[in-house]
C-alpha atoms as a printed R data frame, in Angstrom:
    type eleno elety resid chain resno       x      y       z
1   ATOM     1    CA   MET     A     1  -0.043  0.064  -0.012
2   ATOM     2    CA   ALA     A     2   2.703  2.453   0.916
3   ATOM     3    CA   ALA     A     3   4.750  1.662  -2.158
4   ATOM     4    CA   THR     A     4   1.489  2.332  -4.321
5   ATOM     5    CA   MET     A     5   0.997  5.723  -2.715
6   ATOM     6    CA   ILE     A     6   4.681  6.578  -3.148
7   ATOM     7    CA   ALA     A     7   4.500  5.678  -6.967
8   ATOM     8    CA   GLN     A     8   1.189  7.658  -7.389
9   ATOM     9    CA   ARG     A     9   2.744 10.618  -5.729
10  ATOM    10    CA   ARG     A    10   5.811 10.359  -7.892
11  ATOM    11    CA   ALA     A    11   3.612 10.006 -10.899
12  ATOM    12    CA   ALA     A    12   1.574 13.115  -9.889
13  ATOM    13    CA   PHE     A    13   4.802 15.247  -9.401
14  ATOM    14    CA   GLY     A    14   6.284 14.067 -12.470
15  ATOM    15    CA   GLY     A    15   3.031 15.121 -14.498
16  ATOM    16    CA   ALA     A    16   2.961 18.506 -12.674
17  ATOM    17    CA   ARG     A    17   6.633 19.231 -13.714
18  ATOM    18    CA   GLN     A    18   5.992 17.938 -17.120
19  ATOM    19    CA   THR     A    19   3.007 20.430 -17.227
20  ATOM    20    CA   ALA     A    20   4.944 23.256 -16.017
21  ATOM    21    CA   ARG     A    21   7.759 22.666 -18.256
22  ATOM    22    CA   SER     A    22   5.391 22.392 -21.256
23  ATOM    23    CA   VAL     A    23   4.011 25.847 -20.383
24  ATOM    24    CA   ARG     A    24   7.515 27.372 -19.994
25  ATOM    25    CA   VAL     A    25   8.393 25.954 -23.403
26  ATOM    26    CA   GLN     A    26   5.124 27.594 -24.862
27  ATOM    27    CA   ALA     A    27   5.760 30.979 -23.331
28  ATOM    28    CA   ALA     A    28   9.495 30.809 -24.703
29  ATOM    29    CA   THR     A    29   8.442 29.774 -28.251
30  ATOM    30    CA   ARG     A    30   5.537 32.353 -29.031
31  ATOM    31    CA   PRO     A    31   5.586 36.026 -28.343
32  ATOM    32    CA   VAL     A    32   3.598 37.387 -25.172
33  ATOM    33    CA   TRP     A    33   2.978 40.640 -23.889
34  ATOM    34    CA   PHE     A    34   4.876 39.974 -20.593
35  ATOM    35    CA   PRO     A    35   7.980 38.004 -21.454
36  ATOM    36    CA   GLY     A    36   9.044 35.263 -19.346
37  ATOM    37    CA   ASN     A    37   5.587 34.744 -18.013
38  ATOM    38    CA   PRO     A    38   3.060 31.891 -19.331
39  ATOM    39    CA   PRO     A    39   0.110 33.140 -21.024
40  ATOM    40    CA   PRO     A    40  -3.385 32.029 -19.638
41  ATOM    41    CA   ALA     A    41  -4.484 28.583 -20.642
42  ATOM    42    CA   HIS     A    42  -7.372 29.771 -22.652
43  ATOM    43    CA   LEU     A    43  -5.142 31.711 -24.962
44  ATOM    44    CA   ASP     A    44  -3.375 29.296 -26.723
45  ATOM    45    CA   GLY     A    45  -1.987 31.326 -29.698
46  ATOM    46    CA   THR     A    46  -4.548 30.294 -32.066
47  ATOM    47    CA   LEU     A    47  -6.465 33.625 -32.220
48  ATOM    48    CA   ALA     A    48  -5.318 36.546 -34.469
49  ATOM    49    CA   GLY     A    49  -3.255 39.009 -32.366
50  ATOM    50    CA   ASP     A    50  -3.083 36.789 -29.387
51  ATOM    51    CA   TYR     A    51  -0.169 37.663 -27.224
52  ATOM    52    CA   GLY     A    52  -1.617 36.203 -23.796
53  ATOM    53    CA   PHE     A    53  -2.987 39.506 -22.667
54  ATOM    54    CA   ASP     A    54  -5.813 38.862 -20.478
55  ATOM    55    CA   PRO     A    55  -4.713 39.744 -16.790
56  ATOM    56    CA   LEU     A    56  -8.294 39.822 -15.482
57  ATOM    57    CA   PHE     A    57  -9.126 36.513 -16.952
58  ATOM    58    CA   LEU     A    58 -12.111 37.956 -18.878
59  ATOM    59    CA   GLY     A    59 -12.078 35.300 -21.527
60  ATOM    60    CA   GLN     A    60 -12.152 32.217 -19.537
61  ATOM    61    CA   GLU     A    61 -15.548 31.347 -20.713
62  ATOM    62    CA   PRO     A    62 -15.254 30.108 -24.427
63  ATOM    63    CA   GLN     A    63 -18.416 31.745 -25.540
64  ATOM    64    CA   THR     A    64 -17.593 34.974 -24.006
65  ATOM    65    CA   LEU     A    65 -13.986 34.833 -25.477
66  ATOM    66    CA   LYS     A    66 -15.399 34.422 -28.838
67  ATOM    67    CA   TRP     A    67 -17.836 37.485 -28.447
68  ATOM    68    CA   TYR     A    68 -14.859 39.617 -27.022
69  ATOM    69    CA   VAL     A    69 -12.878 38.557 -30.484
70  ATOM    70    CA   GLN     A    70 -15.708 39.972 -32.458
71  ATOM    71    CA   ALA     A    71 -16.180 42.958 -30.493
72  ATOM    72    CA   GLU     A    72 -12.549 43.855 -30.687
73  ATOM    73    CA   LEU     A    73 -12.364 43.326 -34.451
74  ATOM    74    CA   VAL     A    74 -15.442 45.367 -34.960
75  ATOM    75    CA   HIS     A    75 -14.334 48.345 -32.849
76  ATOM    76    CA   GLY     A    76 -10.878 48.010 -34.479
77  ATOM    77    CA   ARG     A    77 -12.355 48.527 -37.770
78  ATOM    78    CA   PHE     A    78 -14.504 51.456 -37.027
79  ATOM    79    CA   ALA     A    79 -11.335 52.851 -35.072
80  ATOM    80    CA   MET     A    80  -9.197 52.457 -38.494
81  ATOM    81    CA   LEU     A    81 -11.900 54.282 -40.270
82  ATOM    82    CA   GLY     A    82 -12.259 57.052 -37.658
83  ATOM    83    CA   ALA     A    83  -8.368 57.486 -37.359
84  ATOM    84    CA   ALA     A    84  -7.894 57.879 -41.202
85  ATOM    85    CA   GLY     A    85 -11.029 60.222 -41.454
86  ATOM    86    CA   ILE     A    86  -9.623 62.471 -38.841
87  ATOM    87    CA   ILE     A    87  -6.318 62.907 -40.216
88  ATOM    88    CA   LEU     A    88  -7.490 63.115 -43.916
89  ATOM    89    CA   THR     A    89 -10.106 65.824 -43.065
90  ATOM    90    CA   SER     A    90  -7.413 67.541 -40.955
91  ATOM    91    CA   ILE     A    91  -5.025 67.553 -44.033
92  ATOM    92    CA   GLY     A    92  -8.027 68.690 -46.117
93  ATOM    93    CA   ALA     A    93  -8.362 71.639 -43.846
94  ATOM    94    CA   LYS     A    94  -4.765 72.553 -44.078
95  ATOM    95    CA   VAL     A    95  -4.486 72.506 -47.730
96  ATOM    96    CA   GLY     A    96  -7.577 74.584 -48.248
97  ATOM    97    CA   LEU     A    97 -10.422 72.087 -49.194
98  ATOM    98    CA   GLY     A    98 -12.792 73.610 -46.660
99  ATOM    99    CA   PHE     A    99 -13.003 70.338 -44.320
100 ATOM   100    CA   PRO     A   100 -13.582 71.069 -40.846
101 ATOM   101    CA   GLU     A   101 -11.732 69.729 -38.234
102 ATOM   102    CA   TRP     A   102 -12.853 66.473 -36.716
103 ATOM   103    CA   TYR     A   103 -14.395 67.932 -33.555
104 ATOM   104    CA   ASP     A   104 -16.355 70.377 -35.559
105 ATOM   105    CA   ALA     A   105 -17.468 67.992 -38.315
106 ATOM   106    CA   GLY     A   106 -20.817 66.899 -36.618
107 ATOM   107    CA   LYS     A   107 -21.824 70.683 -36.205
108 ATOM   108    CA   VAL     A   108 -20.987 71.553 -39.584
109 ATOM   109    CA   VAL     A   109 -22.913 68.602 -41.135
110 ATOM   110    CA   VAL     A   110 -26.018 69.572 -38.966
111 ATOM   111    CA   GLU     A   111 -25.748 73.127 -40.025
112 ATOM   112    CA   LYS     A   112 -25.358 72.577 -43.833
113 ATOM   113    CA   ASN     A   113 -27.395 69.474 -44.063
114 ATOM   114    CA   ASN     A   114 -31.268 69.845 -45.350
115 ATOM   115    CA   ILE     A   115 -32.328 66.874 -43.272
116 ATOM   116    CA   ASP     A   116 -32.537 67.720 -39.601
117 ATOM   117    CA   PHE     A   117 -30.457 65.847 -37.040
118 ATOM   118    CA   PRO     A   118 -33.131 63.834 -35.414
119 ATOM   119    CA   THR     A   119 -34.262 62.368 -38.793
120 ATOM   120    CA   LEU     A   120 -30.422 61.497 -39.552
121 ATOM   121    CA   LEU     A   121 -30.134 59.920 -35.955
122 ATOM   122    CA   ILE     A   122 -33.200 57.940 -36.371
123 ATOM   123    CA   THR     A   123 -32.184 56.585 -39.838
124 ATOM   124    CA   GLN     A   124 -28.685 55.736 -38.384
125 ATOM   125    CA   PHE     A   125 -30.274 53.735 -35.521
126 ATOM   126    CA   TYR     A   126 -32.325 51.685 -37.921
127 ATOM   127    CA   LEU     A   127 -29.644 51.209 -40.536
128 ATOM   128    CA   MET     A   128 -27.006 50.230 -37.758
129 ATOM   129    CA   GLY     A   129 -29.470 48.214 -36.088
130 ATOM   130    CA   TRP     A   130 -30.294 46.204 -38.841
131 ATOM   131    CA   ALA     A   131 -26.706 45.551 -39.666
132 ATOM   132    CA   GLU     A   132 -25.788 44.612 -35.944
133 ATOM   133    CA   THR     A   133 -28.803 42.414 -36.095
134 ATOM   134    CA   LYS     A   134 -27.503 40.493 -38.887
135 ATOM   135    CA   ARG     A   135 -24.088 40.196 -37.455
136 ATOM   136    CA   TRP     A   136 -25.526 39.107 -34.117
137 ATOM   137    CA   TYR     A   137 -27.616 36.272 -35.878
138 ATOM   138    CA   ASP     A   138 -24.457 35.244 -37.864
139 ATOM   139    CA   PHE     A   139 -22.433 35.181 -34.471
140 ATOM   140    CA   LYS     A   140 -25.112 32.843 -32.814
141 ATOM   141    CA   ASN     A   141 -25.488 30.796 -36.264
142 ATOM   142    CA   PRO     A   142 -22.490 31.047 -38.643
143 ATOM   143    CA   GLY     A   143 -23.342 31.430 -42.153
144 ATOM   144    CA   SER     A   144 -27.268 31.710 -41.401
145 ATOM   145    CA   GLN     A   145 -27.519 35.169 -43.006
146 ATOM   146    CA   GLY     A   146 -26.642 33.884 -46.362
147 ATOM   147    CA   ASP     A   147 -30.287 32.529 -46.924
148 ATOM   148    CA   GLY     A   148 -31.117 35.009 -49.524
149 ATOM   149    CA   SER     A   149 -33.671 36.873 -47.512
150 ATOM   150    CA   PHE     A   150 -31.824 40.052 -48.243
151 ATOM   151    CA   LEU     A   151 -32.241 40.891 -52.122
152 ATOM   152    CA   GLY     A   152 -31.407 37.342 -52.722
153 ATOM   153    CA   PHE     A   153 -27.654 37.437 -51.436
154 ATOM   154    CA   THR     A   154 -26.445 34.171 -50.482
155 ATOM   155    CA   ASP     A   155 -22.795 33.414 -50.565
156 ATOM   156    CA   GLU     A   156 -21.932 37.123 -49.987
157 ATOM   157    CA   PHE     A   157 -23.406 36.890 -46.410
158 ATOM   158    CA   LYS     A   158 -22.389 33.391 -45.663
159 ATOM   159    CA   GLY     A   159 -18.682 34.468 -44.664
160 ATOM   160    CA   LEU     A   160 -15.698 32.344 -44.152
161 ATOM   161    CA   GLU     A   161 -16.005 32.632 -40.506
162 ATOM   162    CA   ASN     A   162 -17.494 34.866 -37.781
163 ATOM   163    CA   GLY     A   163 -16.171 38.431 -38.722
164 ATOM   164    CA   TYR     A   164 -14.906 37.777 -42.052
165 ATOM   165    CA   PRO     A   165 -17.509 37.982 -44.559
166 ATOM   166    CA   GLY     A   166 -15.621 37.505 -47.689
167 ATOM   167    CA   GLY     A   167 -17.498 37.108 -50.891
168 ATOM   168    CA   ARG     A   168 -17.575 38.983 -54.050
169 ATOM   169    CA   PHE     A   169 -18.557 42.408 -52.358
170 ATOM   170    CA   PHE     A   170 -16.791 42.279 -48.987
171 ATOM   171    CA   ASP     A   171 -13.587 40.721 -50.596
172 ATOM   172    CA   PHE     A   172 -13.613 41.896 -54.024
173 ATOM   173    CA   MET     A   173  -9.719 41.565 -54.023
174 ATOM   174    CA   GLY     A   174  -9.700 38.099 -53.132
175 ATOM   175    CA   LEU     A   175  -7.436 38.600 -50.393
176 ATOM   176    CA   SER     A   176  -9.034 35.775 -48.231
177 ATOM   177    CA   ARG     A   177  -8.975 33.276 -51.039
178 ATOM   178    CA   GLY     A   178  -6.100 30.984 -52.027
179 ATOM   179    CA   ASP     A   179  -3.030 31.030 -49.546
180 ATOM   180    CA   ALA     A   180  -4.106 30.067 -46.049
181 ATOM   181    CA   ALA     A   181  -0.873 31.373 -44.630
182 ATOM   182    CA   LYS     A   182  -1.444 34.948 -46.207
183 ATOM   183    CA   TYR     A   183  -4.948 35.022 -44.991
184 ATOM   184    CA   LYS     A   184  -3.771 34.309 -41.402
185 ATOM   185    CA   GLU     A   185  -1.052 37.198 -41.853
186 ATOM   186    CA   TYR     A   186  -3.870 39.632 -43.116
187 ATOM   187    CA   LYS     A   187  -5.776 38.686 -40.115
188 ATOM   188    CA   GLN     A   188  -2.913 39.445 -37.745
189 ATOM   189    CA   LYS     A   189  -2.072 42.625 -39.397
190 ATOM   190    CA   GLU     A   190  -5.799 43.846 -39.217
191 ATOM   191    CA   ILE     A   191  -6.272 43.328 -35.552
192 ATOM   192    CA   LYS     A   192  -2.923 45.040 -34.807
193 ATOM   193    CA   ASN     A   193  -3.590 48.062 -36.768
194 ATOM   194    CA   GLY     A   194  -7.147 48.014 -35.296
195 ATOM   195    CA   ARG     A   195  -5.687 47.934 -31.866
196 ATOM   196    CA   LEU     A   196  -3.463 50.861 -32.945
197 ATOM   197    CA   ALA     A   197  -6.080 52.797 -34.255
198 ATOM   198    CA   MET     A   198  -8.090 52.517 -31.277
199 ATOM   199    CA   ILE     A   199  -5.364 54.055 -29.041
200 ATOM   200    CA   ALA     A   200  -4.963 56.671 -31.829
201 ATOM   201    CA   CYS     A   201  -8.614 57.729 -31.631
202 ATOM   202    CA   LEU     A   202  -8.426 57.957 -27.722
203 ATOM   203    CA   GLY     A   203  -5.152 60.011 -28.116
204 ATOM   204    CA   PHE     A   204  -6.842 62.377 -30.469
205 ATOM   205    CA   ALA     A   205  -9.825 62.818 -28.210
206 ATOM   206    CA   ALA     A   206  -7.418 63.189 -25.041
207 ATOM   207    CA   GLN     A   207  -5.345 65.793 -27.109
208 ATOM   208    CA   TYR     A   208  -8.253 67.785 -28.079
209 ATOM   209    CA   ALA     A   209  -9.528 67.989 -24.628
210 ATOM   210    CA   ALA     A   210  -6.212 69.109 -23.287
211 ATOM   211    CA   THR     A   211  -5.216 71.707 -26.179
212 ATOM   212    CA   GLY     A   212  -8.382 72.366 -28.351
213 ATOM   213    CA   LYS     A   213  -6.562 71.404 -31.216
214 ATOM   214    CA   GLY     A   214  -6.407 68.598 -33.854
215 ATOM   215    CA   PRO     A   215  -3.702 66.072 -34.141
216 ATOM   216    CA   LEU     A   216  -1.830 67.826 -36.970
217 ATOM   217    CA   ASP     A   217  -1.615 71.133 -35.197
218 ATOM   218    CA   ASN     A   218  -0.641 69.227 -32.000
219 ATOM   219    CA   LEU     A   219   2.215 67.525 -34.201
220 ATOM   220    CA   ALA     A   220   3.250 70.750 -35.563
221 ATOM   221    CA   ASP     A   221   3.356 72.543 -32.277
222 ATOM   222    CA   HIS     A   222   5.388 69.701 -30.724
223 ATOM   223    CA   LEU     A   223   7.997 69.596 -33.567
224 ATOM   224    CA   ALA     A   224   8.365 73.341 -33.379
225 ATOM   225    CA   ASP     A   225   9.363 73.054 -29.615
226 ATOM   226    CA   PRO     A   226   9.526 69.382 -28.411
227 ATOM   227    CA   ASN     A   227  11.145 70.489 -25.022
228 ATOM   228    CA   HIS     A   228   8.230 72.715 -24.022
229 ATOM   229    CA   VAL     A   229   5.275 71.442 -26.028
230 ATOM   230    CA   ASN     A   230   4.650 67.867 -24.962
231 ATOM   231    CA   PHE     A   231   2.278 65.836 -22.747
232 ATOM   232    CA   ALA     A   232   3.932 67.080 -19.727
233 ATOM   233    CA   THR     A   233   3.264 70.635 -20.277
234 ATOM   234    CA   ASN     A   234  -0.514 70.740 -21.627
235 ATOM   235    CA   GLY     A   235  -1.573 71.235 -18.002
236 ATOM   236    CA   ILE     A   236  -3.987 68.366 -17.964
237 ATOM   237    CA   SER     A   237  -1.869 65.213 -18.560
238 ATOM   238    CA   ILE     A   238   0.104 66.034 -15.378
239 ATOM   239    CA   PRO     A   239  -1.999 68.657 -13.493
240 ATOM   240    CA   ILE     A   240   0.939 69.684 -11.354
241 ATOM   241    CA   ALA     A   241   3.234 70.467 -14.160
């Protein structure tokens, strides 16, 4: 009996050591946000942009993790559009095209548009609500929205996987077709650029709150006098400065 118990303990200890060794090897062979520390077990490196970042373990439940992936992807895409729009309209304002800065754009649209703001708002609610409802149904049942119920579209709405619609209209350049390795690379690049864009949009908003200016004006002021015009001297980022 004693010999059996000792053997069982040795086996359990050996298994634990093997598991710990496997975790260390995994952490060493894949890039992680905190080098030298193993990623959470639910982040195994299969997701695009997975660097093991989940310090609060919010994605432990598989279905919740799946939804967070879609939420990040959609927010990243909107942020990329927003960041590009902010920069391009700012450039347009500087070169005399009459574009407003991003923080004045809504006001200018309302003043110059023949359609009143409540009508625009309700229209947007209906259109975005319809699109988000279709996305939600596709999340719950992948491929279900390619049933032809909208203007006869089938394959265009089936998608390759959740969040990646593909088809002739959503992937007219065929970037998701053919080389699987390239498709994986594009997904990785998209999510990384989406994360950067989300941070950029937050930075644009914070800089406007601090300086009352757009990103190009902020950049020009900083380049003209980097030692005295920076985040530490705007009076808000570091209040005691």
